[in-house]
């Protein structure tokens, strides 16, 4: 289908083009080079992390983050059920078991449920090898409380900030609250390199270990020498050049997406039955995706009917994430539920959120939603 309004299209400026052409003309085409080095330093400066490594995807970053955190086959990894599948897939790559915990009223990992589960596991000697907290839709989880819980039980915290670069909590950048932070630069993210990701940490040894594994675990030698299994997970130099331009213009894109969210709120809040993802205290989300809830009985149409009406008008929209505990591939995984993830899956709709949407575009989208009512 040809969409008039896309969910989250890439937003490029002349800066990205100039940097990409300069990298191309320099003939640094391989997955190494000065732009990759510079991009990593600029990520460190932007987030405040001591070290960063550019990787081929956010999924690759999650995989390596868990591996360098010491997760092994047979271990348990706790994470929210309401997330993209990569969080759970990465644990599965290592032979670990994803164990799901429900979310709080901000749609993020529920710290109270996590505390309950950690207490139970501590009493039975079954503490997890790691916890993954996911910053959903560009907001940030309750990571002050979550990091304190993990510290108390001496469990590694990995922050999956794939959707949240540019967001802050208490003035601290997304990706900075765990021992390891993970970013994604997929084509639909607020910073894109066409495809890519990164790992962040204040422990430079962890990042260097990730970088080593990401380059086929090759050891210094005049020939190809390997003492362990590695991966081809490094970000390419040309991709990094685009990322450098994206970082330079990120503040403008965040401001635009916040404007989009505010406009949706002003136009849709008057409609009975429409709700929005709550913003946590002291959090400044990047509003990567504006996602609403639709109460069918009050609104007069189901989320599925609203999505069909939007799609018929060439507006890309999709349901919220299907919780991992409802996915057939994870049917046997444990789930600590309060029912919220299930309800959100039944009621959420993600709307076009790109910063190039104008007021008239947003009004058109909201008119389609309103007209979907019976």
PDB file of C-alpha atoms in Angstrom, residues 1-290:
ATOM      1  CA  UNK A   1       0.000   0.000   0.000  1.00  0.00           C
ATOM      2  CA  UNK A   2       1.147   3.535  -0.752  1.00  0.00           C
ATOM      3  CA  UNK A   3       0.946   5.614   2.425  1.00  0.00           C
ATOM      4  CA  UNK A   4       0.287   9.354   2.437  1.00  0.00           C
ATOM      5  CA  UNK A   5       1.346   9.493   6.088  1.00  0.00           C
ATOM      6  CA  UNK A   6       3.975   7.052   7.369  1.00  0.00           C
ATOM      7  CA  UNK A   7       4.302   5.941  10.975  1.00  0.00           C
ATOM      8  CA  UNK A   8       7.909   7.074  11.492  1.00  0.00           C
ATOM      9  CA  UNK A   9       9.783   7.884   8.282  1.00  0.00           C
ATOM     10  CA  UNK A  10      13.484   8.807   8.200  1.00  0.00           C
ATOM     11  CA  UNK A  11      14.095  12.550   8.428  1.00  0.00           C
ATOM     12  CA  UNK A  12      17.262  13.683   6.684  1.00  0.00           C
ATOM     13  CA  UNK A  13      18.921  17.051   6.224  1.00  0.00           C
ATOM     14  CA  UNK A  14      21.737  18.329   3.972  1.00  0.00           C
ATOM     15  CA  UNK A  15      24.154  17.633   6.852  1.00  0.00           C
ATOM     16  CA  UNK A  16      23.691  13.851   6.592  1.00  0.00           C
ATOM     17  CA  UNK A  17      24.113  13.997   2.822  1.00  0.00           C
ATOM     18  CA  UNK A  18      27.330  16.016   3.061  1.00  0.00           C
ATOM     19  CA  UNK A  19      28.868  13.666   5.613  1.00  0.00           C
ATOM     20  CA  UNK A  20      27.846  10.581   3.646  1.00  0.00           C
ATOM     21  CA  UNK A  21      29.294  11.894   0.389  1.00  0.00           C
ATOM     22  CA  UNK A  22      32.505  12.902   2.157  1.00  0.00           C
ATOM     23  CA  UNK A  23      32.828   9.411   3.623  1.00  0.00           C
ATOM     24  CA  UNK A  24      32.116   7.854   0.218  1.00  0.00           C
ATOM     25  CA  UNK A  25      34.669  10.062  -1.504  1.00  0.00           C
ATOM     26  CA  UNK A  26      37.272   9.143   1.121  1.00  0.00           C
ATOM     27  CA  UNK A  27      36.869   5.487   0.035  1.00  0.00           C
ATOM     28  CA  UNK A  28      36.270   4.342   3.645  1.00  0.00           C
ATOM     29  CA  UNK A  29      33.588   1.871   2.575  1.00  0.00           C
ATOM     30  CA  UNK A  30      34.488  -1.025   4.877  1.00  0.00           C
ATOM     31  CA  UNK A  31      32.900  -1.498   8.326  1.00  0.00           C
ATOM     32  CA  UNK A  32      35.639   0.592   9.914  1.00  0.00           C
ATOM     33  CA  UNK A  33      36.970   4.081   9.417  1.00  0.00           C
ATOM     34  CA  UNK A  34      37.163   7.594  10.771  1.00  0.00           C
ATOM     35  CA  UNK A  35      33.410   8.262  10.702  1.00  0.00           C
ATOM     36  CA  UNK A  36      32.719   5.208  12.844  1.00  0.00           C
ATOM     37  CA  UNK A  37      35.340   6.314  15.343  1.00  0.00           C
ATOM     38  CA  UNK A  38      33.931   9.854  15.339  1.00  0.00           C
ATOM     39  CA  UNK A  39      30.328   8.644  15.667  1.00  0.00           C
ATOM     40  CA  UNK A  40      31.237   6.628  18.747  1.00  0.00           C
ATOM     41  CA  UNK A  41      32.940   9.635  20.349  1.00  0.00           C
ATOM     42  CA  UNK A  42      29.943  11.838  19.511  1.00  0.00           C
ATOM     43  CA  UNK A  43      27.536   9.299  21.040  1.00  0.00           C
ATOM     44  CA  UNK A  44      29.641   9.372  24.194  1.00  0.00           C
ATOM     45  CA  UNK A  45      29.502  13.167  24.279  1.00  0.00           C
ATOM     46  CA  UNK A  46      25.760  13.273  23.618  1.00  0.00           C
ATOM     47  CA  UNK A  47      24.761  10.673  26.212  1.00  0.00           C
ATOM     48  CA  UNK A  48      27.518  11.231  28.766  1.00  0.00           C
ATOM     49  CA  UNK A  49      28.640   7.595  28.572  1.00  0.00           C
ATOM     50  CA  UNK A  50      32.307   6.801  29.053  1.00  0.00           C
ATOM     51  CA  UNK A  51      32.387   4.472  26.044  1.00  0.00           C
ATOM     52  CA  UNK A  52      30.262   3.513  23.034  1.00  0.00           C
ATOM     53  CA  UNK A  53      30.548   0.988  20.216  1.00  0.00           C
ATOM     54  CA  UNK A  54      28.621   1.219  16.947  1.00  0.00           C
ATOM     55  CA  UNK A  55      27.023  -2.069  15.913  1.00  0.00           C
ATOM     56  CA  UNK A  56      24.989  -3.478  13.052  1.00  0.00           C
ATOM     57  CA  UNK A  57      21.619  -3.368  14.864  1.00  0.00           C
ATOM     58  CA  UNK A  58      19.946  -2.851  18.198  1.00  0.00           C
ATOM     59  CA  UNK A  59      19.356  -6.594  18.327  1.00  0.00           C
ATOM     60  CA  UNK A  60      23.079  -7.233  17.938  1.00  0.00           C
ATOM     61  CA  UNK A  61      23.703  -4.745  20.744  1.00  0.00           C
ATOM     62  CA  UNK A  62      21.265  -6.583  23.033  1.00  0.00           C
ATOM     63  CA  UNK A  63      22.884  -9.916  22.196  1.00  0.00           C
ATOM     64  CA  UNK A  64      26.364  -8.647  23.026  1.00  0.00           C
ATOM     65  CA  UNK A  65      25.180  -6.752  26.101  1.00  0.00           C
ATOM     66  CA  UNK A  66      23.761  -9.932  27.582  1.00  0.00           C
ATOM     67  CA  UNK A  67      26.823 -11.948  26.634  1.00  0.00           C
ATOM     68  CA  UNK A  68      29.339  -9.562  28.187  1.00  0.00           C
ATOM     69  CA  UNK A  69      27.077  -9.313  31.252  1.00  0.00           C
ATOM     70  CA  UNK A  70      27.744 -13.011  31.751  1.00  0.00           C
ATOM     71  CA  UNK A  71      24.389 -14.448  30.688  1.00  0.00           C
ATOM     72  CA  UNK A  72      24.744 -18.083  29.743  1.00  0.00           C
ATOM     73  CA  UNK A  73      22.608 -21.019  28.599  1.00  0.00           C
ATOM     74  CA  UNK A  74      20.069 -21.966  31.247  1.00  0.00           C
ATOM     75  CA  UNK A  75      20.024 -18.522  32.901  1.00  0.00           C
ATOM     76  CA  UNK A  76      16.875 -16.453  33.401  1.00  0.00           C
ATOM     77  CA  UNK A  77      16.582 -12.865  32.160  1.00  0.00           C
ATOM     78  CA  UNK A  78      13.741 -10.680  33.448  1.00  0.00           C
ATOM     79  CA  UNK A  79      12.177  -8.121  31.104  1.00  0.00           C
ATOM     80  CA  UNK A  80       8.825  -6.436  30.433  1.00  0.00           C
ATOM     81  CA  UNK A  81       6.369  -8.417  28.368  1.00  0.00           C
ATOM     82  CA  UNK A  82       5.311  -5.257  26.538  1.00  0.00           C
ATOM     83  CA  UNK A  83       8.275  -4.855  24.206  1.00  0.00           C
ATOM     84  CA  UNK A  84       9.518  -5.553  20.716  1.00  0.00           C
ATOM     85  CA  UNK A  85      10.620  -9.170  20.299  1.00  0.00           C
ATOM     86  CA  UNK A  86      14.345  -8.339  20.016  1.00  0.00           C
ATOM     87  CA  UNK A  87      14.601  -7.968  23.796  1.00  0.00           C
ATOM     88  CA  UNK A  88      13.493 -11.569  24.263  1.00  0.00           C
ATOM     89  CA  UNK A  89      15.193 -12.939  21.145  1.00  0.00           C
ATOM     90  CA  UNK A  90      18.601 -11.739  22.331  1.00  0.00           C
ATOM     91  CA  UNK A  91      18.304 -13.750  25.552  1.00  0.00           C
ATOM     92  CA  UNK A  92      17.213 -16.776  23.541  1.00  0.00           C
ATOM     93  CA  UNK A  93      20.287 -16.521  21.293  1.00  0.00           C
ATOM     94  CA  UNK A  94      22.383 -17.329  24.364  1.00  0.00           C
ATOM     95  CA  UNK A  95      20.190 -20.217  25.453  1.00  0.00           C
ATOM     96  CA  UNK A  96      18.804 -18.147  28.328  1.00  0.00           C
ATOM     97  CA  UNK A  97      15.113 -18.034  29.244  1.00  0.00           C
ATOM     98  CA  UNK A  98      13.167 -14.770  28.899  1.00  0.00           C
ATOM     99  CA  UNK A  99      10.957 -14.295  31.971  1.00  0.00           C
ATOM    100  CA  UNK A 100       8.303 -11.611  31.635  1.00  0.00           C
ATOM    101  CA  UNK A 101       7.080  -8.997  34.079  1.00  0.00           C
ATOM    102  CA  UNK A 102       4.088  -6.727  33.459  1.00  0.00           C
ATOM    103  CA  UNK A 103       4.161  -2.945  33.111  1.00  0.00           C
ATOM    104  CA  UNK A 104       3.035  -0.008  35.245  1.00  0.00           C
ATOM    105  CA  UNK A 105       0.628   2.806  34.385  1.00  0.00           C
ATOM    106  CA  UNK A 106       3.298   4.476  32.191  1.00  0.00           C
ATOM    107  CA  UNK A 107       3.543   1.252  30.120  1.00  0.00           C
ATOM    108  CA  UNK A 108       7.055   0.555  31.402  1.00  0.00           C
ATOM    109  CA  UNK A 109       8.490  -2.309  33.464  1.00  0.00           C
ATOM    110  CA  UNK A 110       6.610  -2.318  36.779  1.00  0.00           C
ATOM    111  CA  UNK A 111       9.192  -1.708  39.524  1.00  0.00           C
ATOM    112  CA  UNK A 112       6.860  -3.005  42.242  1.00  0.00           C
ATOM    113  CA  UNK A 113       6.302  -6.284  40.398  1.00  0.00           C
ATOM    114  CA  UNK A 114      10.027  -6.539  39.695  1.00  0.00           C
ATOM    115  CA  UNK A 115      10.754  -6.089  43.410  1.00  0.00           C
ATOM    116  CA  UNK A 116       8.208  -8.784  44.240  1.00  0.00           C
ATOM    117  CA  UNK A 117       9.772 -11.191  41.756  1.00  0.00           C
ATOM    118  CA  UNK A 118      13.338 -10.509  42.874  1.00  0.00           C
ATOM    119  CA  UNK A 119      12.372 -11.047  46.509  1.00  0.00           C
ATOM    120  CA  UNK A 120      10.756 -14.371  45.632  1.00  0.00           C
ATOM    121  CA  UNK A 121      13.749 -15.467  43.592  1.00  0.00           C
ATOM    122  CA  UNK A 122      16.240 -14.426  46.249  1.00  0.00           C
ATOM    123  CA  UNK A 123      14.399 -16.602  48.747  1.00  0.00           C
ATOM    124  CA  UNK A 124      14.546 -19.600  46.406  1.00  0.00           C
ATOM    125  CA  UNK A 125      18.080 -19.044  45.104  1.00  0.00           C
ATOM    126  CA  UNK A 126      16.879 -18.387  41.546  1.00  0.00           C
ATOM    127  CA  UNK A 127      17.906 -14.771  40.924  1.00  0.00           C
ATOM    128  CA  UNK A 128      18.117 -13.854  37.226  1.00  0.00           C
ATOM    129  CA  UNK A 129      21.395 -13.334  35.429  1.00  0.00           C
ATOM    130  CA  UNK A 130      20.197  -9.931  34.194  1.00  0.00           C
ATOM    131  CA  UNK A 131      17.240  -7.573  33.974  1.00  0.00           C
ATOM    132  CA  UNK A 132      16.355  -5.737  30.762  1.00  0.00           C
ATOM    133  CA  UNK A 133      14.340  -2.541  31.213  1.00  0.00           C
ATOM    134  CA  UNK A 134      12.801  -1.234  27.981  1.00  0.00           C
ATOM    135  CA  UNK A 135      12.115   2.461  27.302  1.00  0.00           C
ATOM    136  CA  UNK A 136       8.874   2.090  25.377  1.00  0.00           C
ATOM    137  CA  UNK A 137       7.819   4.453  22.561  1.00  0.00           C
ATOM    138  CA  UNK A 138      10.480   7.030  23.434  1.00  0.00           C
ATOM    139  CA  UNK A 139       9.661   7.465  27.107  1.00  0.00           C
ATOM    140  CA  UNK A 140      11.873   6.130  29.926  1.00  0.00           C
ATOM    141  CA  UNK A 141      11.105   3.454  32.497  1.00  0.00           C
ATOM    142  CA  UNK A 142      11.199   4.042  36.257  1.00  0.00           C
ATOM    143  CA  UNK A 143      14.918   3.426  36.156  1.00  0.00           C
ATOM    144  CA  UNK A 144      15.829   5.118  39.410  1.00  0.00           C
ATOM    145  CA  UNK A 145      13.775   2.508  41.281  1.00  0.00           C
ATOM    146  CA  UNK A 146      14.637  -0.347  38.916  1.00  0.00           C
ATOM    147  CA  UNK A 147      18.382   0.298  39.093  1.00  0.00           C
ATOM    148  CA  UNK A 148      18.229   0.405  42.888  1.00  0.00           C
ATOM    149  CA  UNK A 149      16.404  -2.955  42.960  1.00  0.00           C
ATOM    150  CA  UNK A 150      19.012  -4.503  40.672  1.00  0.00           C
ATOM    151  CA  UNK A 151      21.841  -3.034  42.737  1.00  0.00           C
ATOM    152  CA  UNK A 152      20.358  -4.425  45.938  1.00  0.00           C
ATOM    153  CA  UNK A 153      20.214  -7.936  44.492  1.00  0.00           C
ATOM    154  CA  UNK A 154      23.522  -7.597  42.602  1.00  0.00           C
ATOM    155  CA  UNK A 155      21.873  -8.286  39.238  1.00  0.00           C
ATOM    156  CA  UNK A 156      23.097  -6.599  36.042  1.00  0.00           C
ATOM    157  CA  UNK A 157      20.672  -4.068  34.569  1.00  0.00           C
ATOM    158  CA  UNK A 158      20.615  -3.549  30.799  1.00  0.00           C
ATOM    159  CA  UNK A 159      18.660  -0.556  29.539  1.00  0.00           C
ATOM    160  CA  UNK A 160      17.051  -1.184  26.164  1.00  0.00           C
ATOM    161  CA  UNK A 161      16.833   2.430  25.017  1.00  0.00           C
ATOM    162  CA  UNK A 162      16.369   1.467  21.355  1.00  0.00           C
ATOM    163  CA  UNK A 163      13.420   3.866  20.986  1.00  0.00           C
ATOM    164  CA  UNK A 164      14.483   6.586  23.388  1.00  0.00           C
ATOM    165  CA  UNK A 165      17.658   8.394  22.247  1.00  0.00           C
ATOM    166  CA  UNK A 166      17.103  12.090  22.927  1.00  0.00           C
ATOM    167  CA  UNK A 167      14.837  11.433  25.914  1.00  0.00           C
ATOM    168  CA  UNK A 168      15.974  12.223  29.440  1.00  0.00           C
ATOM    169  CA  UNK A 169      15.001  11.262  32.987  1.00  0.00           C
ATOM    170  CA  UNK A 170      16.047  13.746  35.637  1.00  0.00           C
ATOM    171  CA  UNK A 171      18.335  15.305  33.051  1.00  0.00           C
ATOM    172  CA  UNK A 172      20.149  12.008  32.389  1.00  0.00           C
ATOM    173  CA  UNK A 173      20.129  10.614  28.867  1.00  0.00           C
ATOM    174  CA  UNK A 174      18.286   7.439  27.951  1.00  0.00           C
ATOM    175  CA  UNK A 175      20.696   4.525  27.837  1.00  0.00           C
ATOM    176  CA  UNK A 176      22.644   5.663  30.896  1.00  0.00           C
ATOM    177  CA  UNK A 177      20.796   3.982  33.764  1.00  0.00           C
ATOM    178  CA  UNK A 178      22.074   0.416  33.589  1.00  0.00           C
ATOM    179  CA  UNK A 179      25.522  -1.103  33.553  1.00  0.00           C
ATOM    180  CA  UNK A 180      24.955  -1.342  29.797  1.00  0.00           C
ATOM    181  CA  UNK A 181      22.699   0.706  27.523  1.00  0.00           C
ATOM    182  CA  UNK A 182      21.494  -0.306  24.070  1.00  0.00           C
ATOM    183  CA  UNK A 183      20.461   1.948  21.172  1.00  0.00           C
ATOM    184  CA  UNK A 184      18.893   1.236  17.770  1.00  0.00           C
ATOM    185  CA  UNK A 185      19.411   3.188  14.563  1.00  0.00           C
ATOM    186  CA  UNK A 186      16.888   1.219  12.494  1.00  0.00           C
ATOM    187  CA  UNK A 187      15.250   3.012   9.572  1.00  0.00           C
ATOM    188  CA  UNK A 188      12.214   4.077  11.603  1.00  0.00           C
ATOM    189  CA  UNK A 189      14.069   5.342  14.692  1.00  0.00           C
ATOM    190  CA  UNK A 190      14.502   8.988  15.648  1.00  0.00           C
ATOM    191  CA  UNK A 191      18.211   8.619  14.815  1.00  0.00           C
ATOM    192  CA  UNK A 192      18.764   6.301  11.881  1.00  0.00           C
ATOM    193  CA  UNK A 193      21.849   5.071  10.086  1.00  0.00           C
ATOM    194  CA  UNK A 194      19.715   3.029   7.699  1.00  0.00           C
ATOM    195  CA  UNK A 195      20.319   0.060   9.978  1.00  0.00           C
ATOM    196  CA  UNK A 196      22.479  -0.072  13.057  1.00  0.00           C
ATOM    197  CA  UNK A 197      22.737   0.154  16.814  1.00  0.00           C
ATOM    198  CA  UNK A 198      25.145   0.870  19.636  1.00  0.00           C
ATOM    199  CA  UNK A 199      26.148  -0.195  23.100  1.00  0.00           C
ATOM    200  CA  UNK A 200      26.910   2.317  25.878  1.00  0.00           C
ATOM    201  CA  UNK A 201      28.590   1.871  29.242  1.00  0.00           C
ATOM    202  CA  UNK A 202      30.676   3.633  31.834  1.00  0.00           C
ATOM    203  CA  UNK A 203      32.714   0.426  32.002  1.00  0.00           C
ATOM    204  CA  UNK A 204      35.101   0.805  29.092  1.00  0.00           C
ATOM    205  CA  UNK A 205      36.210  -2.810  29.420  1.00  0.00           C
ATOM    206  CA  UNK A 206      32.664  -4.028  28.680  1.00  0.00           C
ATOM    207  CA  UNK A 207      32.460  -1.883  25.557  1.00  0.00           C
ATOM    208  CA  UNK A 208      35.883  -3.018  24.370  1.00  0.00           C
ATOM    209  CA  UNK A 209      34.812  -6.619  24.941  1.00  0.00           C
ATOM    210  CA  UNK A 210      31.714  -5.999  22.802  1.00  0.00           C
ATOM    211  CA  UNK A 211      33.822  -4.393  20.094  1.00  0.00           C
ATOM    212  CA  UNK A 212      36.153  -7.415  20.085  1.00  0.00           C
ATOM    213  CA  UNK A 213      33.266  -9.908  19.774  1.00  0.00           C
ATOM    214  CA  UNK A 214      31.628  -7.744  17.105  1.00  0.00           C
ATOM    215  CA  UNK A 215      34.717  -7.955  14.880  1.00  0.00           C
ATOM    216  CA  UNK A 216      34.764 -11.763  14.640  1.00  0.00           C
ATOM    217  CA  UNK A 217      36.712 -12.009  17.950  1.00  0.00           C
ATOM    218  CA  UNK A 218      39.913 -11.616  15.970  1.00  0.00           C
ATOM    219  CA  UNK A 219      43.055 -11.322  18.094  1.00  0.00           C
ATOM    220  CA  UNK A 220      46.147  -9.309  17.070  1.00  0.00           C
ATOM    221  CA  UNK A 221      48.254 -11.445  14.765  1.00  0.00           C
ATOM    222  CA  UNK A 222      49.656 -11.193  11.229  1.00  0.00           C
ATOM    223  CA  UNK A 223      47.106 -13.847  10.222  1.00  0.00           C
ATOM    224  CA  UNK A 224      43.467 -14.444  11.169  1.00  0.00           C
ATOM    225  CA  UNK A 225      43.590 -15.762  14.731  1.00  0.00           C
ATOM    226  CA  UNK A 226      40.506 -16.587  16.826  1.00  0.00           C
ATOM    227  CA  UNK A 227      40.360 -17.974  20.362  1.00  0.00           C
ATOM    228  CA  UNK A 228      36.557 -17.798  20.705  1.00  0.00           C
ATOM    229  CA  UNK A 229      33.405 -17.430  18.625  1.00  0.00           C
ATOM    230  CA  UNK A 230      32.818 -13.921  17.342  1.00  0.00           C
ATOM    231  CA  UNK A 231      30.244 -12.083  15.236  1.00  0.00           C
ATOM    232  CA  UNK A 232      30.131  -9.754  12.259  1.00  0.00           C
ATOM    233  CA  UNK A 233      28.305  -7.030  14.191  1.00  0.00           C
ATOM    234  CA  UNK A 234      30.185  -3.782  13.528  1.00  0.00           C
ATOM    235  CA  UNK A 235      28.493  -0.708  12.110  1.00  0.00           C
ATOM    236  CA  UNK A 236      29.716   0.360   8.668  1.00  0.00           C
ATOM    237  CA  UNK A 237      31.630   3.605   8.180  1.00  0.00           C
ATOM    238  CA  UNK A 238      29.095   4.970   5.669  1.00  0.00           C
ATOM    239  CA  UNK A 239      26.234   4.241   8.080  1.00  0.00           C
ATOM    240  CA  UNK A 240      28.163   5.992  10.832  1.00  0.00           C
ATOM    241  CA  UNK A 241      28.585   9.071   8.640  1.00  0.00           C
ATOM    242  CA  UNK A 242      24.788   9.332   8.342  1.00  0.00           C
ATOM    243  CA  UNK A 243      24.478   8.815  12.092  1.00  0.00           C
ATOM    244  CA  UNK A 244      26.840  11.705  12.775  1.00  0.00           C
ATOM    245  CA  UNK A 245      24.551  14.020  10.825  1.00  0.00           C
ATOM    246  CA  UNK A 246      21.496  12.623  12.590  1.00  0.00           C
ATOM    247  CA  UNK A 247      23.007  13.355  15.998  1.00  0.00           C
ATOM    248  CA  UNK A 248      23.709  16.952  14.998  1.00  0.00           C
ATOM    249  CA  UNK A 249      20.050  17.492  14.094  1.00  0.00           C
ATOM    250  CA  UNK A 250      18.481  15.342  16.820  1.00  0.00           C
ATOM    251  CA  UNK A 251      17.357  18.237  19.021  1.00  0.00           C
ATOM    252  CA  UNK A 252      15.230  19.625  16.188  1.00  0.00           C
ATOM    253  CA  UNK A 253      13.619  16.245  15.503  1.00  0.00           C
ATOM    254  CA  UNK A 254      12.846  15.682  19.173  1.00  0.00           C
ATOM    255  CA  UNK A 255      11.209  19.106  19.350  1.00  0.00           C
ATOM    256  CA  UNK A 256       9.155  18.292  16.254  1.00  0.00           C
ATOM    257  CA  UNK A 257       7.948  14.965  17.642  1.00  0.00           C
ATOM    258  CA  UNK A 258       6.997  16.617  20.892  1.00  0.00           C
ATOM    259  CA  UNK A 259       4.977  19.126  18.882  1.00  0.00           C
ATOM    260  CA  UNK A 260       3.261  16.258  17.053  1.00  0.00           C
ATOM    261  CA  UNK A 261       2.343  14.594  20.345  1.00  0.00           C
ATOM    262  CA  UNK A 262       1.032  17.888  21.795  1.00  0.00           C
ATOM    263  CA  UNK A 263      -1.108  18.480  18.707  1.00  0.00           C
ATOM    264  CA  UNK A 264      -2.583  15.000  18.879  1.00  0.00           C
ATOM    265  CA  UNK A 265      -3.403  15.596  22.532  1.00  0.00           C
ATOM    266  CA  UNK A 266      -5.161  18.870  21.775  1.00  0.00           C
ATOM    267  CA  UNK A 267      -7.211  17.356  18.936  1.00  0.00           C
ATOM    268  CA  UNK A 268      -8.001  13.900  20.342  1.00  0.00           C
ATOM    269  CA  UNK A 269      -8.332  14.421  24.098  1.00  0.00           C
ATOM    270  CA  UNK A 270     -11.785  16.011  23.667  1.00  0.00           C
ATOM    271  CA  UNK A 271     -12.990  12.728  22.130  1.00  0.00           C
ATOM    272  CA  UNK A 272     -14.380  10.458  24.841  1.00  0.00           C
ATOM    273  CA  UNK A 273     -12.552   7.156  25.131  1.00  0.00           C
ATOM    274  CA  UNK A 274      -9.169   8.339  23.788  1.00  0.00           C
ATOM    275  CA  UNK A 275      -6.129   8.170  26.077  1.00  0.00           C
ATOM    276  CA  UNK A 276      -2.368   8.703  25.761  1.00  0.00           C
ATOM    277  CA  UNK A 277       0.725   7.054  27.215  1.00  0.00           C
ATOM    278  CA  UNK A 278       1.351   8.870  30.516  1.00  0.00           C
ATOM    279  CA  UNK A 279       4.657  10.679  30.934  1.00  0.00           C
ATOM    280  CA  UNK A 280       6.600   9.566  34.040  1.00  0.00           C
ATOM    281  CA  UNK A 281       7.614  12.213  36.603  1.00  0.00           C
ATOM    282  CA  UNK A 282      10.799  14.106  35.717  1.00  0.00           C
ATOM    283  CA  UNK A 283      10.884  12.459  32.273  1.00  0.00           C
ATOM    284  CA  UNK A 284      11.242  14.308  28.971  1.00  0.00           C
ATOM    285  CA  UNK A 285      10.322  11.713  26.302  1.00  0.00           C
ATOM    286  CA  UNK A 286      11.411  12.049  22.692  1.00  0.00           C
ATOM    287  CA  UNK A 287       7.884  10.910  21.658  1.00  0.00           C
ATOM    288  CA  UNK A 288       9.320   8.667  18.961  1.00  0.00           C
ATOM    289  CA  UNK A 289       5.842   7.224  18.489  1.00  0.00           C
ATOM    290  CA  UNK A 290       2.598   8.754  19.687  1.00  0.00           C
TER     291      UNK A 290
END
